[in-house]
Short mmCIF file of C-alpha atoms in Angstrom, two decimals:
data_model
loop_
_atom_site.label_atom_id
_atom_site.label_comp_id
_atom_site.label_asym_id
_atom_site.label_seq_id
_atom_site.Cartn_x
_atom_site.Cartn_y
_atom_site.Cartn_z
CA MET F 230 40.18 -47.06 35.31
CA ILE F 231 43.63 -47.53 33.82
CA PRO F 232 45.48 -44.52 32.30
CA ARG F 233 48.15 -45.20 29.67
CA LEU F 234 50.68 -42.71 28.32
CA HIS F 235 51.83 -43.28 24.73
CA ASN F 236 55.14 -42.30 23.18
CA ARG F 237 55.11 -38.76 21.83
CA THR F 238 54.82 -38.35 18.05
CA HIS F 239 55.43 -35.70 15.40
CA ARG F 240 51.87 -35.58 14.08
CA PRO F 241 48.42 -35.89 15.71
CA HIS F 242 46.94 -37.98 12.89
CA HIS F 243 48.07 -41.37 14.18
CA PRO F 244 46.86 -40.79 17.79
CA LEU F 245 43.54 -39.48 16.49
CA GLU F 246 43.11 -42.51 14.23
CA GLU F 247 43.85 -44.78 17.20
CA ALA F 248 41.31 -42.91 19.31
CA LEU F 249 38.66 -43.16 16.58
CA ALA F 250 39.64 -46.73 15.58
CA ARG F 251 39.48 -45.59 11.94
CA PRO F 252 41.37 -43.30 9.57
CA VAL F 253 40.84 -39.55 9.78
CA SER F 254 38.58 -38.24 7.07
CA PRO F 255 37.85 -34.84 5.49
CA ASN F 256 34.19 -35.85 5.24
CA GLU F 257 33.42 -37.19 8.71
CA GLY F 258 32.21 -34.53 11.15
CA LEU F 259 33.00 -35.12 14.83
CA THR F 260 30.30 -33.72 17.08
CA GLU F 261 30.39 -32.90 20.78
CA HIS F 262 29.40 -36.51 21.44
CA THR F 263 32.84 -37.56 20.17
CA ILE F 264 34.97 -34.52 21.05
CA VAL F 265 33.70 -34.37 24.62
CA ALA F 266 36.18 -31.76 25.88
CA HIS F 267 38.95 -29.47 24.65
CA TRP F 268 41.31 -26.76 25.81
CA PRO F 269 39.44 -23.64 27.05
CA GLY F 270 41.07 -21.29 24.54
CA LEU F 271 39.39 -22.99 21.60
CA ASP F 272 36.29 -20.86 22.18
CA TYR F 273 38.29 -17.80 21.08
CA PHE F 274 39.15 -19.46 17.76
CA THR F 275 35.53 -19.94 16.68
CA LEU F 276 32.92 -17.28 16.08
CA ASP F 277 29.37 -17.69 17.37
CA ASP F 278 28.02 -18.23 13.88
CA GLU F 279 30.87 -20.47 12.72
CA GLN F 280 30.27 -24.12 12.03
CA LYS F 281 30.90 -26.00 15.26
CA THR F 282 31.27 -29.46 13.77
CA TRP F 283 34.77 -30.04 12.43
CA THR F 284 35.91 -33.06 10.46
CA SER F 285 38.51 -35.39 11.93
CA VAL F 286 41.07 -33.98 9.48
CA GLN F 287 40.29 -30.44 10.67
CA TRP F 288 40.77 -31.49 14.29
CA ALA F 289 44.12 -33.03 13.40
CA GLU F 290 45.16 -29.87 11.56
CA HIS F 291 44.06 -27.77 14.53
CA LEU F 292 46.37 -29.75 16.81
CA GLU F 293 49.16 -29.53 14.22
CA ASP F 294 48.94 -25.75 13.70
CA PRO F 295 51.51 -24.84 16.41
CA TYR F 296 54.18 -26.56 14.28
CA LEU F 297 53.44 -24.09 11.48
CA GLU F 298 53.17 -21.06 13.76
CA TYR F 299 56.40 -21.87 15.60
CA PRO F 300 58.58 -23.94 13.23
CA PHE F 301 61.62 -23.81 15.53
CA ALA F 302 59.92 -24.67 18.83
CA ALA F 303 61.52 -27.69 20.47
CA SER F 304 62.13 -29.25 23.85
CA PRO F 305 65.31 -28.46 25.85
CA ASP F 306 66.95 -31.53 24.26
CA ASP F 307 65.93 -30.36 20.76
CA ASP F 308 63.05 -32.82 20.40
CA ARG F 309 60.26 -31.82 18.01
CA ARG F 310 57.87 -34.64 18.91
CA ALA F 311 55.24 -32.38 20.48
CA ILE F 312 52.12 -34.55 20.26
CA LEU F 313 51.24 -36.07 23.62
CA HIS F 314 48.66 -38.89 23.71
CA LEU F 315 47.16 -40.64 26.69
CA ASP F 316 44.11 -42.84 27.01
CA VAL F 317 42.09 -44.19 29.90
CA ARG F 318 39.88 -47.27 29.91
CA LEU F 319 37.07 -48.26 32.21
CA HIS F 320 36.72 -51.65 33.86
CA PRO F 321 34.61 -54.03 31.69
CA ASP F 322 31.96 -54.17 34.43
CA ASP F 323 31.64 -50.38 34.73
CA ARG F 324 28.56 -48.53 33.55
CA GLU F 325 28.80 -46.32 30.48
CA LEU F 326 29.51 -42.72 31.46
CA THR F 327 27.43 -39.79 30.24
CA GLY F 328 28.84 -37.03 28.06
CA PRO F 329 29.27 -34.57 30.97
CA GLU F 330 30.96 -37.30 33.01
CA TRP F 331 33.43 -38.03 30.21
CA ALA F 332 34.10 -34.28 29.94
CA GLU F 333 34.81 -34.11 33.68
CA VAL F 334 37.18 -37.07 33.41
CA ALA F 335 38.96 -35.39 30.48
CA HIS F 336 39.55 -32.09 32.26
CA ARG F 337 40.71 -33.79 35.45
CA LEU F 338 43.18 -35.99 33.59
CA ALA F 339 44.39 -33.01 31.52
CA ARG F 340 45.16 -31.14 34.74
CA ALA F 341 46.83 -34.21 36.27
CA ALA F 342 49.02 -34.63 33.18
CA GLY F 343 49.97 -30.96 33.32
CA ILE F 344 48.60 -30.05 29.88
CA GLU F 345 45.87 -27.86 31.36
CA ILE F 346 46.87 -25.41 34.08
CA PRO F 347 44.00 -23.28 35.47
CA GLY F 348 44.75 -19.58 35.12
CA LYS F 349 47.37 -20.01 32.39
CA GLU F 350 46.46 -17.92 29.35
CA HIS F 351 49.03 -19.46 27.00
CA GLY F 352 48.41 -23.14 27.50
CA CYS F 353 48.45 -26.15 25.19
CA ARG F 354 45.93 -27.16 22.58
CA TRP F 355 44.28 -30.45 23.50
CA ILE F 356 41.13 -32.42 22.75
CA ALA F 357 39.42 -35.39 24.38
CA VAL F 358 37.98 -38.09 22.10
CA GLN F 359 35.34 -40.55 23.26
CA ALA F 360 34.73 -42.77 20.23
CA GLN F 361 35.10 -46.28 21.63
CA PRO F 362 33.09 -47.90 24.44
CA GLY F 363 34.69 -47.39 27.83
CA ARG F 364 37.66 -45.46 26.45
CA LEU F 365 38.75 -41.82 26.43
CA ASP F 366 41.75 -40.38 24.55
CA LEU F 367 43.49 -37.07 25.24
CA ILE F 368 45.67 -35.63 22.48
CA ALA F 369 47.69 -32.45 23.03
CA ASN F 370 50.36 -30.36 21.35
CA LEU F 371 53.10 -29.38 23.81
CA ILE F 372 53.93 -26.20 21.85
CA ARG F 373 52.08 -23.51 23.76
CA LEU F 374 50.24 -20.54 22.29
CA ASP F 375 53.20 -18.26 23.02
CA GLY F 376 55.61 -20.61 21.21
CA ALA F 377 57.26 -21.97 24.34
CA TRP F 378 57.65 -25.70 24.85
CA HIS F 379 55.49 -27.05 27.66
CA ALA F 380 57.20 -29.68 29.79
CA PRO F 381 54.71 -31.89 31.68
CA PRO F 382 55.62 -32.73 35.29
CA ALA F 383 58.22 -35.44 35.73
CA ASP F 384 55.85 -37.42 37.95
CA LYS F 385 52.94 -37.26 35.50
CA LEU F 386 52.42 -41.05 35.53
CA ARG F 387 52.04 -41.08 39.31
CA ARG F 388 49.72 -38.06 39.18
CA LEU F 389 47.58 -39.69 36.48
CA ALA F 390 47.27 -42.90 38.51
CA GLN F 391 46.30 -40.99 41.65
CA GLU F 392 43.72 -38.91 39.79
CA ALA F 393 42.28 -42.07 38.21
CA ARG F 394 41.76 -43.51 41.70
CA ARG F 395 39.96 -40.33 42.79
CA ILE F 396 37.76 -40.37 39.67
CA GLU F 397 36.83 -44.00 40.37
CA GLN F 398 35.73 -43.04 43.86
CA ASP F 399 33.85 -39.89 42.83
CA LEU F 400 31.98 -41.57 39.95
CA HIS F 401 31.48 -44.88 41.78
CA LEU F 402 33.48 -46.89 39.27
CA THR F 403 35.21 -50.22 39.73
CA PRO F 404 38.57 -49.60 41.42
CA VAL F 405 41.73 -51.17 40.08
CA ARG F 406 42.92 -53.79 42.51
CA SER F 407 46.42 -53.40 43.87
CA ASP F 408 48.90 -56.17 43.19
CA THR F 409 50.03 -58.31 46.09
CA PRO F 410 53.39 -57.05 47.37
CA TRP F 411 56.32 -58.83 45.77
CA ARG F 412 58.26 -61.33 47.79
CA PRO F 413 62.09 -61.07 47.86
CA ALA F 414 62.38 -64.35 45.95
CA VAL F 415 60.26 -62.96 43.11
CA ARG F 416 62.40 -59.84 42.88
CA ALA F 417 65.57 -61.92 42.64
CA ALA F 418 64.04 -64.09 39.92
CA LEU F 419 63.16 -60.99 37.90
CA THR F 420 66.69 -59.59 37.78
CA ALA F 421 67.56 -61.14 34.40
CA SER F 422 64.17 -60.19 32.97
CA ALA F 423 64.61 -56.64 34.21
CA GLN F 424 67.92 -56.39 32.36
CA LEU F 425 66.30 -57.56 29.13
CA ALA F 426 63.40 -55.16 29.73
CA THR F 427 65.88 -52.30 30.01
CA ILE F 428 67.35 -53.16 26.62
CA LEU F 429 63.92 -53.31 25.00
CA THR F 430 62.92 -50.02 26.64
CA GLN F 431 66.03 -48.34 25.25
CA LEU F 432 65.19 -49.61 21.77
CA ALA F 433 61.62 -48.28 22.03
CA ASP F 434 62.51 -44.98 23.71
CA GLU F 435 60.96 -41.98 21.92
CA GLN F 436 63.73 -39.60 23.01
CA THR F 437 66.99 -41.42 22.29
CA GLY F 438 65.98 -44.82 20.88
CA PRO F 439 67.36 -45.87 17.48
CA LEU F 440 63.91 -46.79 16.16
CA ALA F 441 62.59 -43.32 17.03
CA ALA F 442 65.48 -41.73 15.13
CA VAL F 443 64.82 -43.88 12.07
CA ARG F 444 61.08 -43.20 12.23
CA GLY F 445 61.71 -39.47 12.47
CA LEU F 446 63.88 -39.54 9.34
CA ILE F 447 61.25 -41.53 7.44
CA GLU F 448 58.47 -39.14 8.49
CA HIS F 449 60.62 -36.16 7.50
CA ALA F 450 61.27 -37.73 4.10
CA SER F 451 57.56 -38.43 3.69
CA HIS F 452 56.65 -34.80 4.38
CA ARG F 453 59.23 -33.52 1.90
CA ILE F 454 58.23 -35.95 -0.86
CA ALA F 455 54.54 -35.15 -0.31
CA ARG F 456 55.28 -31.56 -1.41
CA GLN F 457 56.59 -32.74 -4.77
CA PRO F 458 54.13 -32.48 -7.68
CA GLY F 459 52.75 -35.60 -9.25
CA ALA F 460 51.04 -38.80 -8.21
CA ALA F 461 54.33 -40.68 -7.89
CA GLY F 462 55.44 -38.41 -5.06
CA THR F 463 52.11 -38.81 -3.31
CA ASP F 464 52.27 -42.60 -3.55
CA THR F 465 55.83 -42.67 -2.23
CA ALA F 466 54.96 -40.36 0.64
CA HIS F 467 52.04 -42.60 1.56
CA ARG F 468 54.25 -45.69 1.43
CA LEU F 469 56.80 -44.04 3.73
CA GLU F 470 54.04 -43.02 6.11
CA LEU F 471 52.89 -46.63 6.33
CA ILE F 472 56.48 -47.71 7.08
CA ALA F 473 56.66 -45.12 9.86
CA ARG F 474 53.42 -46.47 11.30
CA ARG F 475 54.79 -50.00 11.34
CA LEU F 476 57.90 -48.79 13.13
CA HIS F 477 55.74 -47.03 15.69
CA ALA F 478 53.77 -50.23 16.23
CA ILE F 479 57.05 -52.11 16.74
CA GLN F 480 58.10 -49.54 19.34
CA GLN F 481 54.82 -50.01 21.20
CA ASP F 482 55.17 -53.80 21.04
CA LEU F 483 58.69 -53.59 22.45
CA ASP F 484 57.53 -51.30 25.22
CA THR F 485 54.66 -53.65 26.09
CA THR F 486 57.02 -56.63 26.09
CA ALA F 487 59.41 -54.79 28.40
CA THR F 488 56.53 -54.11 30.79
CA LEU F 489 55.49 -57.77 30.78
CA LEU F 490 59.05 -58.87 31.53
CA VAL F 491 59.16 -56.98 34.82
CA GLN F 492 55.64 -57.82 36.02
CA PRO F 493 55.55 -60.31 38.91
CA HIS F 494 54.39 -63.86 38.25
CA ALA F 495 52.60 -66.04 40.72
CA VAL F 496 55.05 -68.11 42.80
CA PRO F 497 53.74 -71.38 44.31
CA ALA F 498 53.63 -71.15 48.10
CA PRO F 499 55.09 -73.92 50.29
CA ALA F 500 52.67 -76.80 50.84
CA ALA F 501 52.23 -75.98 54.52
CA VAL F 502 50.94 -72.48 53.80
CA ARG F 503 49.44 -72.98 50.33
CA HIS F 504 45.95 -72.10 51.57
CA ASN F 505 47.17 -68.56 52.38
CA ALA F 506 48.52 -67.84 48.91
CA HIS F 507 47.06 -64.96 46.90
CA ARG F 508 46.76 -64.50 43.18
CA SER F 509 47.17 -61.19 41.46
CA PRO F 510 44.15 -60.10 39.45
#
């Protein structure tokens, strides 16, 4: 089970579309078989006789509502990208989990990521989407119910990885194999690659990266133009939104490339000890 944390975004629509592997729709209802878990406070937002099946657009709007309720909420460094998205994928040889098992995985990962804190009344809105085989997506808004900005723990990646290992053990899933420890020679060979990876990471950074700043301006322009009357404004807003998506994809590609640059590669062992060499999975 491999957890992956995505760059934060301004809107939940793109993460939800990635989780569903299709565009959000005002006509497609997402049942409890797709939305397998959500933040506990959601029960207070729906009456007993209210329709329980929301469309994908309604779920996106639900996650986006804190922006409207608290238009000036921002992180300590004045960042308004409040949508957190993480996904986890099973090993190809794993069995398919049941709905309750996916729900358990969702709540455990939400707690590990710090977006669900037991006993906290003013937590974050989040949902868990299970729409693709062997994959679960968690999408949250970091603007809490009281308007404060929720800062996940600094070591959230380590906590997610540790919780994933515990989930594998508890649900009898295929464990992720640990890489063979790097040799000093490999580390020396990676120095130049690590420097290039740092540059790419800076370009793709969601907090201070230049591409993130450009994407934010484009998304802001798209939202403003979308409010203008007429089909021309709608078409332009849609075109800008597509440009912002392409920029986001470029950021993800750069981040993936940076990760590949610093991953160890197999180094041929000396002939005398070649039979003791190990290969990373």
